[in-house]
Tab-separated table of C-alpha atoms and ligand atoms in Angstrom:
chain	number	residue	atom	x	y	z
A	921	UNK	CA	0.000	0.000	0.000
A	922	UNK	CA	1.181	3.496	-0.815
A	923	UNK	CA	2.233	5.943	1.897
A	924	UNK	CA	-0.914	7.582	3.303
A	925	UNK	CA	0.364	9.311	6.436
A	926	UNK	CA	-1.281	12.675	5.840
A	927	UNK	CA	-4.593	10.971	4.999
A	928	UNK	CA	-4.404	9.115	8.307
A	929	UNK	CA	-3.793	12.329	10.246
A	930	UNK	CA	-6.659	14.118	8.548
A	931	UNK	CA	-9.038	11.212	9.061
A	932	UNK	CA	-8.088	10.923	12.719
A	933	UNK	CA	-8.845	14.607	13.228
A	934	UNK	CA	-12.103	14.327	11.276
A	935	UNK	CA	-13.319	11.512	13.496
A	936	UNK	CA	-13.162	13.773	16.539
A	937	UNK	CA	-15.630	16.256	15.041
A	938	UNK	CA	-17.727	14.372	12.454
A	939	UNK	CA	-19.441	11.023	13.206
A	940	UNK	CA	-17.268	8.324	11.667
A	941	UNK	CA	-15.170	11.086	10.131
A	942	UNK	CA	-17.399	11.212	7.048
A	943	UNK	CA	-20.421	13.139	5.798
A	944	UNK	CA	-21.858	10.176	3.918
A	945	UNK	CA	-21.388	6.599	5.157
A	946	UNK	CA	-19.994	5.029	1.988
A	947	UNK	CA	-17.008	7.382	2.131
A	948	UNK	CA	-15.682	5.469	5.145
A	949	UNK	CA	-14.555	2.511	2.934
A	950	UNK	CA	-15.863	0.350	5.781
A	951	UNK	CA	-14.498	-3.214	5.908
A	952	UNK	CA	-12.000	-2.335	3.156
A	953	UNK	CA	-9.590	0.292	4.479
A	954	UNK	CA	-8.837	1.568	7.966
A	955	UNK	CA	-8.240	5.030	6.568
A	956	UNK	CA	-10.505	5.976	3.684
A	957	UNK	CA	-9.260	7.792	0.620
A	958	UNK	CA	-8.968	11.443	1.624
A	959	UNK	CA	-9.308	13.450	-1.577
A	960	UNK	CA	-7.209	16.555	-2.162
A	961	UNK	CA	-7.814	17.268	-5.822
A	962	UNK	CA	-9.008	15.791	-9.065
A	963	UNK	CA	-7.690	16.179	-12.594
A	964	UNK	CA	-9.728	14.656	-15.394
A	965	UNK	CA	-9.894	10.926	-14.748
A	966	UNK	CA	-7.464	11.132	-11.832
A	967	UNK	CA	-8.098	11.570	-8.145
A	968	UNK	CA	-5.208	12.725	-5.980
A	969	UNK	CA	-5.270	12.071	-2.254
A	970	UNK	CA	-3.944	14.119	0.650
A	971	UNK	CA	-0.537	12.395	0.343
A	972	UNK	CA	-0.226	13.087	-3.368
A	973	UNK	CA	-1.069	9.518	-4.472
A	974	UNK	CA	-2.863	9.331	-7.808
A	975	UNK	CA	-5.622	6.939	-8.751
A	976	UNK	CA	-7.564	6.406	-11.949
A	977	UNK	CA	-10.941	7.256	-10.512
A	978	UNK	CA	-14.080	5.282	-11.353
A	979	UNK	CA	-16.119	6.818	-8.532
A	980	UNK	CA	-16.194	10.241	-10.229
A	981	UNK	CA	-18.215	11.628	-7.340
A	982	UNK	CA	-20.674	8.761	-7.689
A	983	UNK	CA	-21.427	9.558	-11.295
A	984	UNK	CA	-21.780	13.325	-11.034
A	985	UNK	CA	-18.657	13.997	-13.095
A	986	UNK	CA	-19.337	12.758	-16.606
A	987	UNK	CA	-16.562	15.038	-17.924
A	988	UNK	CA	-14.089	14.109	-15.187
A	989	UNK	CA	-12.696	16.315	-12.426
A	990	UNK	CA	-12.329	20.072	-12.785
A	991	UNK	CA	-13.071	20.337	-16.483
A	992	UNK	CA	-11.856	23.809	-17.563
A	993	UNK	CA	-15.123	24.692	-19.336
A	994	UNK	CA	-17.194	23.909	-16.256
A	995	UNK	CA	-14.722	25.632	-13.927
A	996	UNK	CA	-14.942	28.764	-16.091
A	997	UNK	CA	-18.741	28.836	-15.966
A	998	UNK	CA	-18.744	28.386	-12.191
A	999	UNK	CA	-16.150	31.139	-11.713
A	1000	UNK	CA	-18.029	33.567	-13.929
A	1001	UNK	CA	-21.201	33.075	-11.913
A	1002	UNK	CA	-19.389	33.164	-8.558
A	1003	UNK	CA	-18.048	36.611	-9.349
A	1004	UNK	CA	-21.619	37.828	-9.846
A	1005	UNK	CA	-22.858	36.197	-6.645
A	1006	UNK	CA	-23.165	32.646	-5.367
A	1007	UNK	CA	-26.801	32.678	-4.293
A	1008	UNK	CA	-29.628	35.185	-4.141
A	1009	UNK	CA	-32.634	33.227	-2.943
A	1010	UNK	CA	-34.345	34.875	-5.897
A	1011	UNK	CA	-35.328	33.653	-9.310
A	1012	UNK	CA	-32.586	33.923	-11.958
A	1013	UNK	CA	-32.404	33.686	-15.733
A	1014	UNK	CA	-30.056	30.690	-15.778
A	1015	UNK	CA	-32.746	28.487	-14.173
A	1016	UNK	CA	-34.936	28.966	-17.247
A	1017	UNK	CA	-32.046	27.991	-19.538
A	1018	UNK	CA	-31.259	24.750	-17.730
A	1019	UNK	CA	-34.964	23.900	-17.326
A	1020	UNK	CA	-35.569	24.437	-21.037
A	1021	UNK	CA	-32.539	22.373	-21.977
A	1022	UNK	CA	-33.691	19.417	-19.842
A	1023	UNK	CA	-37.240	19.683	-21.204
A	1024	UNK	CA	-35.862	19.759	-24.751
A	1025	UNK	CA	-33.764	16.662	-24.108
A	1026	UNK	CA	-36.323	14.587	-22.173
A	1027	UNK	CA	-39.748	14.806	-23.847
A	1028	UNK	CA	-41.655	13.248	-20.913
A	1029	UNK	CA	-40.687	16.325	-18.880
A	1030	UNK	CA	-42.887	19.354	-19.631
A	1031	UNK	CA	-42.122	21.302	-16.483
A	1032	UNK	CA	-39.376	20.899	-13.919
A	1033	UNK	CA	-38.462	22.129	-10.470
A	1034	UNK	CA	-34.921	22.343	-9.136
A	1035	UNK	CA	-33.805	21.178	-5.695
A	1036	UNK	CA	-30.358	20.505	-4.251
A	1037	UNK	CA	-29.978	16.721	-3.836
A	1038	UNK	CA	-31.294	13.472	-5.243
A	1039	UNK	CA	-32.915	12.748	-1.891
A	1040	UNK	CA	-34.910	15.954	-2.132
A	1041	UNK	CA	-35.886	15.204	-5.732
A	1042	UNK	CA	-37.365	11.756	-5.030
A	1043	UNK	CA	-38.960	12.853	-1.754
A	1044	UNK	CA	-40.640	15.799	-3.464
A	1045	UNK	CA	-41.684	13.723	-6.484
A	1046	UNK	CA	-43.458	11.282	-4.181
A	1047	UNK	CA	-45.218	14.039	-2.260
A	1048	UNK	CA	-46.343	15.427	-5.600
A	1049	UNK	CA	-47.574	12.006	-6.757
A	1050	UNK	CA	-49.516	11.544	-3.543
A	1051	UNK	CA	-51.012	15.017	-3.868
A	1052	UNK	CA	-51.955	14.431	-7.487
A	1053	UNK	CA	-53.519	10.993	-7.067
A	1054	UNK	CA	-54.927	11.662	-3.566
A	1055	UNK	CA	-53.571	8.226	-2.611
A	1056	UNK	CA	-50.946	7.226	-0.049
A	1057	UNK	CA	-49.312	3.962	-1.067
A	1058	UNK	CA	-45.928	4.036	-2.758
A	1059	UNK	CA	-44.084	1.121	-4.309
A	1060	UNK	CA	-40.333	0.725	-4.632
A	1061	UNK	CA	-38.031	-2.152	-5.514
A	1062	UNK	CA	-35.439	-3.858	-3.374
A	1063	UNK	CA	-31.893	-2.861	-4.204
A	1064	UNK	CA	-33.063	0.470	-5.617
A	1065	UNK	CA	-31.804	3.440	-3.626
A	1066	UNK	CA	-33.620	6.731	-3.859
A	1067	UNK	CA	-31.878	8.727	-1.158
A	1068	UNK	CA	-32.531	8.766	2.555
A	1069	UNK	CA	-36.064	10.128	2.996
A	1070	UNK	CA	-37.797	8.149	5.767
A	1071	UNK	CA	-40.465	6.560	3.585
A	1072	UNK	CA	-37.899	5.286	1.084
A	1073	UNK	CA	-35.594	3.557	3.541
A	1074	UNK	CA	-37.298	0.232	3.123
A	1075	UNK	CA	-35.884	-3.098	2.096
A	1076	UNK	CA	-37.977	-5.935	0.754
A	1077	UNK	CA	-39.877	-8.068	3.214
A	1078	UNK	CA	-39.640	-11.794	2.672
A	1079	UNK	CA	-43.266	-12.207	1.570
A	1080	UNK	CA	-44.147	-11.963	-2.087
A	1081	UNK	CA	-45.794	-8.620	-1.657
A	1082	UNK	CA	-43.340	-7.270	0.867
A	1083	UNK	CA	-46.323	-6.079	2.874
A	1084	UNK	CA	-44.475	-6.048	6.161
A	1085	UNK	CA	-42.197	-3.232	5.235
A	1086	UNK	CA	-39.436	-2.729	7.730
A	1087	UNK	CA	-37.125	0.226	7.674
A	1088	UNK	CA	-33.450	-0.167	6.873
A	1089	UNK	CA	-32.604	2.484	9.460
A	1090	UNK	CA	-33.299	3.133	13.106
A	1091	UNK	CA	-35.074	6.401	13.748
A	1092	UNK	CA	-37.789	5.790	11.178
A	1093	UNK	CA	-41.228	5.339	12.797
A	1094	UNK	CA	-43.032	2.251	11.525
A	1095	UNK	CA	-46.045	4.402	10.527
A	1096	UNK	CA	-43.770	6.284	8.135
A	1097	UNK	CA	-43.005	3.170	6.134
A	1098	UNK	CA	-46.424	1.587	6.545
A	1099	UNK	CA	-47.433	3.113	3.218
A	1100	UNK	CA	-44.376	1.833	1.367
A	1101	UNK	CA	-44.383	-1.542	-0.354
A	1102	UNK	CA	-41.063	-2.959	-1.476
A	1103	UNK	CA	-41.112	-5.543	-4.258
A	1104	UNK	CA	-38.329	-7.638	-5.795
A	1105	UNK	CA	-36.759	-5.982	-8.866
A	1106	UNK	CA	-37.578	-7.502	-12.248
A	1107	UNK	CA	-40.271	-9.745	-10.750
A	1108	UNK	CA	-43.308	-9.514	-13.033
A	1109	UNK	CA	-45.504	-11.814	-10.985
A	1110	UNK	CA	-45.006	-9.902	-7.753
A	1111	UNK	CA	-45.802	-6.665	-9.559
A	1112	UNK	CA	-48.992	-7.997	-11.126
A	1113	UNK	CA	-50.170	-9.545	-7.889
A	1114	UNK	CA	-49.702	-6.311	-5.979
A	1115	UNK	CA	-51.616	-4.313	-8.576
A	1116	UNK	CA	-54.399	-6.878	-8.593
A	1117	UNK	CA	-54.744	-6.660	-4.827
A	1118	UNK	CA	-53.996	-3.003	-4.078
A	1119	UNK	CA	-53.784	-1.177	-7.417
A	1120	UNK	CA	-56.400	1.437	-6.487
A	1121	UNK	CA	-54.417	2.474	-3.375
A	1122	UNK	CA	-51.141	3.088	-5.211
A	1123	UNK	CA	-50.060	6.703	-5.695
A	1124	UNK	CA	-46.790	5.925	-7.442
A	1125	UNK	CA	-44.174	3.373	-8.309
A	1126	UNK	CA	-40.596	4.625	-8.204
A	1127	UNK	CA	-37.819	2.770	-10.008
A	1128	UNK	CA	-34.190	3.089	-11.024
A	1129	UNK	CA	-34.663	1.900	-14.650
A	1130	UNK	CA	-31.037	0.818	-14.750
A	1131	UNK	CA	-30.284	0.214	-11.113
A	1132	UNK	CA	-26.850	1.348	-10.038
A	1133	UNK	CA	-27.209	0.929	-6.309
A	1134	UNK	CA	-26.977	-2.854	-6.174
A	1135	UNK	CA	-24.292	-2.806	-8.827
A	1136	UNK	CA	-25.422	-2.285	-12.419
A	1137	UNK	CA	-28.658	-4.228	-12.928
A	1138	UNK	CA	-30.978	-3.109	-15.740
A	1139	UNK	CA	-34.716	-3.649	-15.605
A	1140	UNK	CA	-35.858	-6.002	-18.350
A	1141	UNK	CA	-37.936	-4.625	-21.239
A	1142	UNK	CA	-40.824	-6.862	-20.219
A	1143	UNK	CA	-40.706	-5.579	-16.653
A	1144	UNK	CA	-40.742	-1.970	-17.806
A	1145	UNK	CA	-43.614	-2.529	-20.212
A	1146	UNK	CA	-45.621	-4.246	-17.532
A	1147	UNK	CA	-44.844	-1.495	-15.044
A	1148	UNK	CA	-46.212	1.130	-17.414
A	1149	UNK	CA	-49.311	-0.918	-18.196
A	1150	UNK	CA	-50.136	-1.675	-14.572
A	1151	UNK	CA	-49.594	1.889	-13.331
A	1152	UNK	CA	-51.638	3.412	-16.163
A	1153	UNK	CA	-54.478	0.960	-15.647
A	1154	UNK	CA	-54.588	1.647	-11.913
A	1155	UNK	CA	-54.273	5.431	-12.231
A	1156	UNK	CA	-50.941	5.374	-10.380
A	1157	UNK	CA	-47.946	7.472	-11.445
A	1158	UNK	CA	-44.678	6.015	-12.672
A	1159	UNK	CA	-41.565	7.795	-11.411
A	1160	UNK	CA	-38.174	7.205	-12.985
A	1161	UNK	CA	-35.314	7.879	-10.619
A	1162	UNK	CA	-32.704	8.990	-13.142
A	1163	UNK	CA	-30.407	10.529	-10.552
A	1164	UNK	CA	-27.608	8.281	-11.858
A	1165	UNK	CA	-28.755	7.540	-15.392
A	1166	UNK	CA	-30.018	11.000	-16.387
A	1167	UNK	CA	-27.794	12.449	-19.151
A	1168	UNK	CA	-25.432	9.482	-18.689
A	1169	UNK	CA	-27.123	6.750	-20.699
A	1170	UNK	CA	-27.563	8.759	-23.875
A	1171	UNK	CA	-29.292	11.995	-24.790
A	1172	UNK	CA	-32.462	11.123	-22.869
A	1173	UNK	CA	-30.921	9.056	-20.077
A	1174	UNK	CA	-32.614	5.719	-19.453
A	1175	UNK	CA	-35.484	7.034	-21.546
A	1176	UNK	CA	-33.144	6.582	-24.538
A	1177	UNK	CA	-33.043	2.848	-23.826
A	1178	UNK	CA	-36.586	1.931	-22.876
A	1179	UNK	CA	-39.760	2.817	-24.752
A	1180	UNK	CA	-41.504	3.380	-21.437
A	1181	UNK	CA	-42.534	6.956	-20.724
A	1182	UNK	CA	-42.698	7.916	-17.040
A	1183	UNK	CA	-45.016	10.505	-15.504
A	1184	UNK	CA	-42.278	12.070	-13.384
A	1185	UNK	CA	-38.479	11.885	-13.671
A	1186	UNK	CA	-35.935	12.697	-10.951
A	1187	UNK	CA	-32.490	14.047	-11.810
A	1188	UNK	CA	-29.357	14.980	-9.852
A	1189	UNK	CA	-25.596	14.376	-10.222
A	1190	UNK	CA	-24.781	15.359	-13.849
A	1191	UNK	CA	-27.296	18.226	-13.973
A	1192	UNK	CA	-25.265	20.105	-11.343
A	1193	UNK	CA	-21.962	19.755	-13.193
A	1194	UNK	CA	-20.332	18.761	-9.882
A	1195	UNK	CA	-22.289	21.230	-7.743
A	1196	UNK	CA	-25.353	20.433	-5.642
A	1197	UNK	CA	-28.326	20.504	-7.993
A	1198	UNK	CA	-31.166	18.091	-8.591
A	1199	UNK	CA	-34.644	18.259	-10.051
A	1200	UNK	CA	-37.942	16.526	-10.611
A	1201	UNK	CA	-40.119	17.104	-13.620
A	1202	UNK	CA	-42.991	15.635	-15.567
A	1203	UNK	CA	-46.323	16.289	-17.179
A	1204	UNK	CA	-47.547	19.877	-16.916
A	1205	UNK	CA	-50.851	18.992	-15.241
A	1206	UNK	CA	-48.959	17.162	-12.483
A	1207	UNK	CA	-46.230	19.752	-11.985
A	1208	UNK	CA	-48.713	22.621	-11.820
A	1209	UNK	CA	-50.185	21.446	-8.537
A	1210	UNK	CA	-46.944	22.458	-6.793
A	1211	UNK	CA	-47.006	25.609	-4.642
A	1212	UNK	CA	-47.391	28.486	-5.411
A	1213	UNK	CA	-49.821	27.332	-8.132
A	1214	UNK	CA	-51.256	24.422	-6.196
A	1215	UNK	CA	-51.477	22.917	-2.748
A	1216	UNK	CA	-48.443	20.594	-2.729
A	1217	UNK	CA	-45.761	22.442	-0.776
A	1218	UNK	CA	-42.117	22.226	-1.734
A	1219	UNK	CA	-39.307	24.763	-1.246
A	1220	UNK	CA	-35.557	25.322	-0.788
A	1221	UNK	CA	-33.227	28.234	0.066
A	1222	UNK	CA	-30.526	27.076	-2.350
A	1223	UNK	CA	-32.840	25.482	-4.939
A	1224	UNK	CA	-31.805	26.440	-8.464
A	1225	UNK	CA	-28.489	27.741	-7.157
A	1226	UNK	CA	-27.010	29.824	-9.973
A	1227	UNK	CA	-23.466	28.410	-9.735
A	1228	UNK	CA	-24.859	24.881	-9.950
A	1229	UNK	CA	-27.229	25.851	-12.776
A	1230	UNK	CA	-24.460	27.463	-14.855
A	1231	UNK	CA	-22.115	24.515	-14.318
A	1232	UNK	CA	-24.846	21.952	-14.951
A	1233	UNK	CA	-25.936	23.640	-18.148
A	1234	UNK	CA	-22.374	23.620	-19.433
A	1235	UNK	CA	-21.981	19.941	-18.502
A	1236	UNK	CA	-25.162	19.073	-20.397
A	1237	UNK	CA	-24.231	21.182	-23.432
A	1238	UNK	CA	-20.907	19.348	-23.578
A	1239	UNK	CA	-22.733	16.035	-23.889
A	1240	UNK	CA	-24.371	17.353	-27.072
A	1241	UNK	CA	-21.112	17.473	-28.950
A	1242	UNK	CA	-21.053	15.115	-31.886
A	1243	UNK	CA	-20.347	11.505	-30.946
A	1244	UNK	CA	-20.184	12.189	-27.197
A	1245	UNK	CA	-22.186	9.162	-26.054
A	1246	UNK	CA	-20.746	6.935	-28.787
A	1247	UNK	CA	-17.277	7.778	-27.528
A	1248	UNK	CA	-18.236	7.068	-23.931
A	1249	UNK	CA	-19.661	3.719	-25.016
A	1250	UNK	CA	-16.467	2.939	-26.933
A	1251	UNK	CA	-14.388	3.725	-23.849
A	1252	UNK	CA	-16.544	1.566	-21.608
A	1253	UNK	CA	-16.177	-1.297	-24.078
A	1254	UNK	CA	-12.389	-1.070	-24.008
A	1255	UNK	CA	-12.548	-1.774	-20.312
A	1256	UNK	CA	-15.446	-4.193	-20.049
A	1257	UNK	CA	-15.691	-6.266	-23.247
A	1258	UNK	CA	-12.428	-8.233	-23.014
A	1259	UNK	CA	-13.183	-9.069	-19.373
A	1260	UNK	CA	-16.724	-10.199	-20.204
A	1261	UNK	CA	-15.369	-12.354	-23.043
A	1262	UNK	CA	-12.709	-13.953	-20.874
A	1263	UNK	CA	-15.205	-14.750	-18.113
A	1264	UNK	CA	-17.541	-16.310	-20.649
A	1265	UNK	CA	-14.877	-18.347	-22.450
A	1266	UNK	CA	-13.251	-19.628	-19.287
A	1267	UNK	CA	-16.526	-20.304	-17.482
A	1268	UNK	CA	-15.554	-18.187	-14.481
A	1269	UNK	CA	-18.211	-17.500	-11.871
A	1270	UNK	CA	-18.390	-13.778	-12.378
A	1271	UNK	CA	-20.440	-11.297	-14.320
A	1272	UNK	CA	-19.298	-8.110	-16.017
A	1273	UNK	CA	-22.482	-6.047	-16.146
A	1274	UNK	CA	-22.482	-2.860	-18.186
A	1275	UNK	CA	-25.005	-0.402	-19.495
A	1276	UNK	CA	-23.362	2.489	-21.353
A	1277	UNK	CA	-20.690	3.995	-19.114
A	1278	UNK	CA	-21.935	2.265	-15.949
A	1279	UNK	CA	-20.133	-0.956	-15.065
A	1280	UNK	CA	-20.022	-3.512	-12.239
A	1281	UNK	CA	-18.029	-6.717	-11.984
A	1282	UNK	CA	-19.791	-9.230	-9.743
A	1283	UNK	CA	-18.043	-12.328	-8.397
A	1284	UNK	CA	-19.679	-15.656	-7.641
A	1285	UNK	CA	-22.592	-15.499	-10.090
A	1286	UNK	CA	-22.883	-15.626	-13.903
A	1287	UNK	CA	-25.580	-12.959	-13.945
A	1288	UNK	CA	-27.359	-10.671	-11.516
A	1289	UNK	CA	-30.933	-9.502	-12.110
A	1290	UNK	CA	-32.119	-8.529	-8.649
A	1291	UNK	CA	-30.972	-7.611	-5.145
A	1292	UNK	CA	-31.602	-11.167	-3.999
A	1293	UNK	CA	-29.123	-12.377	-6.636
A	1294	UNK	CA	-26.670	-9.573	-5.880
A	1295	UNK	CA	-26.611	-10.739	-2.270
A	1296	UNK	CA	-25.607	-14.220	-3.441
A	1297	UNK	CA	-22.371	-12.869	-4.936
A	1298	UNK	CA	-18.991	-13.398	-3.279
A	1299	UNK	CA	-18.397	-10.325	-1.167
A	1300	UNK	CA	-15.180	-11.545	0.434
A	1301	UNK	CA	-13.656	-11.882	-3.025
A	1302	UNK	CA	-14.686	-8.299	-3.716
A	1303	UNK	CA	-12.482	-7.097	-0.852
A	1304	UNK	CA	-9.440	-8.785	-2.368
A	1305	UNK	CA	-10.338	-7.363	-5.754
A	1306	UNK	CA	-10.787	-3.829	-4.442
A	1307	UNK	CA	-7.353	-3.894	-2.762
A	1308	UNK	CA	-5.765	-5.473	-5.843
A	1309	UNK	CA	-7.056	-2.564	-7.960
A	1310	UNK	CA	-6.118	0.098	-5.402
A	1311	UNK	CA	-2.548	-1.160	-5.278
A	1312	UNK	CA	-2.371	-0.837	-9.058
A	1313	UNK	CA	-3.452	2.792	-8.921
A	1314	UNK	CA	-7.117	2.231	-9.696
A	1315	UNK	CA	-9.952	3.400	-7.501
A	1316	UNK	CA	-13.270	1.599	-7.924
A	1317	UNK	CA	-16.242	2.296	-5.627
A	1318	UNK	CA	-15.663	0.744	-2.202
A	1319	UNK	CA	-18.566	-1.717	-2.328
A	1320	UNK	CA	-19.548	-4.723	-4.452
A	1321	UNK	CA	-22.977	-3.099	-4.907
A	1322	UNK	CA	-22.034	0.071	-6.731
A	1323	UNK	CA	-21.693	1.194	-10.320
A	1324	UNK	CA	-18.291	2.281	-11.595
A	1325	UNK	CA	-18.481	5.373	-13.756
A	1326	UNK	CA	-16.452	5.967	-16.894
A	1327	UNK	CA	-16.098	9.639	-17.768
A	1328	UNK	CA	-15.210	11.402	-20.976
A	1329	UNK	CA	-11.891	12.254	-19.312
A	1330	UNK	CA	-10.797	8.612	-19.094
A	1331	UNK	CA	-8.122	8.083	-21.698
A	1332	UNK	CA	-7.481	4.897	-23.585
A	1333	UNK	CA	-4.312	4.288	-21.559
A	1334	UNK	CA	-6.327	4.487	-18.302
A	1335	UNK	CA	-8.903	2.053	-19.595
A	1336	UNK	CA	-6.339	-0.432	-20.876
A	1337	UNK	CA	-4.421	-0.301	-17.584
A	1338	UNK	CA	-7.678	-0.927	-15.745
A	1339	UNK	CA	-8.666	-3.795	-18.009
A	1340	UNK	CA	-5.255	-5.389	-17.501
A	1341	UNK	CA	-5.478	-5.100	-13.727
A	1342	UNK	CA	-8.924	-6.735	-13.820
A	1343	UNK	CA	-7.700	-9.492	-16.148
A	1344	UNK	CA	-4.782	-10.229	-13.833
A	1345	UNK	CA	-7.237	-10.765	-10.970
A	1346	UNK	CA	-9.779	-12.723	-12.984
A	1347	UNK	CA	-7.031	-14.965	-14.426
A	1348	UNK	CA	-5.948	-15.803	-10.904
A	1349	UNK	CA	-9.517	-17.036	-10.313
A	1350	UNK	CA	-9.224	-19.203	-13.382
A	1351	UNK	CA	-5.975	-20.677	-12.079
A	1352	UNK	CA	-7.586	-21.240	-8.696
A	1353	UNK	CA	-10.481	-23.005	-10.394
A	1354	UNK	CA	-8.024	-25.199	-12.322
A	1355	UNK	CA	-6.086	-26.041	-9.152
A	1356	UNK	CA	-9.293	-27.050	-7.351
A	1357	UNK	CA	-10.525	-29.147	-10.263
B	2417	LIG	C1	-30.619	6.516	-8.029
B	2417	LIG	C2	-30.383	7.456	-6.903
B	2417	LIG	N1	-31.399	8.156	-6.392
B	2417	LIG	C3	-31.236	9.030	-5.389
B	2417	LIG	C4	-30.001	9.232	-4.825
B	2417	LIG	C5	-29.845	10.215	-3.704
B	2417	LIG	O1	-29.152	11.322	-4.169
B	2417	LIG	P1	-28.365	12.297	-3.161
B	2417	LIG	O2	-27.221	11.516	-2.633
B	2417	LIG	O3	-27.977	13.454	-4.022
B	2417	LIG	O4	-29.343	12.685	-2.103
B	2417	LIG	C6	-28.906	8.522	-5.301
B	2417	LIG	C7	-27.578	8.707	-4.726
B	2417	LIG	O5	-26.603	8.129	-5.110
B	2417	LIG	C8	-29.103	7.619	-6.371
B	2417	LIG	O6	-28.092	6.906	-6.881
């Protein structure tokens, strides 16, 4: 392991003033490293820690940085706005520009409201759906993460319908989650059964169309089609949580991949260009019941923050350059395709799952289609893999259940080095398999 003395000192000091020394739990690299990576700066695809160590970074602020760290065009836009003022708590022109751009790119969105985090976006979208339908029940899927609002912190119960929702966190009253049903992802029968039994109570179903929070697991076409049919028939709203996939999986996010059209879409990450911005948007008739027009209250001091809006708009405009998504796809393939081929040819118990520039390598299963299957993967092997990559100068997310993000700043040399480090590890599994045979 590289020298990380300064990181240790900083982390020790942090722990005395911040619980666990981190402001979001996953940053602790729990069970993997005693001292987490303490970031000092980022340059394109690279993350540099407090000791000056460099890593090829596939966390990229959990997908927010599709152009890599500190892209000069985005930095310039942020600086220009900062000089004019960082926040006013008043309406500004730049909000209209970003709103219009998102509406232009994602046809299911006719009106949009900006907030500051993905958590706020999904929480507000659900309040809106409940206000619009005058119903209380919400449905989510296990392994989908939508932020940390009380009502969304629910894992699947063991029963088919997941009726006995239990919270994943202490501090959440049981009444708060009593109106949340959690179903298995990609399970058509469970979905149909729930709608048959309780369809008329359901305000909304919220889904990560391509889940990134159990590792990369896309919803099947059939599941999506069924979801749209069942929600429409029951008068329930369909909410796409595109916090990760929005503006990442093509011009229209996950809505570029599936034919399904949601009623409401949630965005965050990329739309802030690396600053805190998020949004929820959808059909006009739904959006127009928000205050001040309607009776569904929603607000925020820093909502539509002009620095975030200016940076986000620039980030989105940059994705419109010719061949942007094709190039990202090509880069992701350099990394993932040879590994997927090798696993397949050698019959190794692993699965390289990729959608666009989102990638996860699972160990211990040939495919993963749900949280239940993700939990059957070999997590102890992941720890060895994570450390193997870190020692070779490559930083992947510190959990087997996360998406790795490839940015436009990743160069071919980074991707080839990463592929080789993965192949070295996967080949050792093949040799192990041969030795055991
Ligand atoms: C799909 C999805 N929804 C919602 C959130 C919550 O966003 P935030 O962390 O900005 O509150 C996340 C965070 O990673 C996410 O991946």
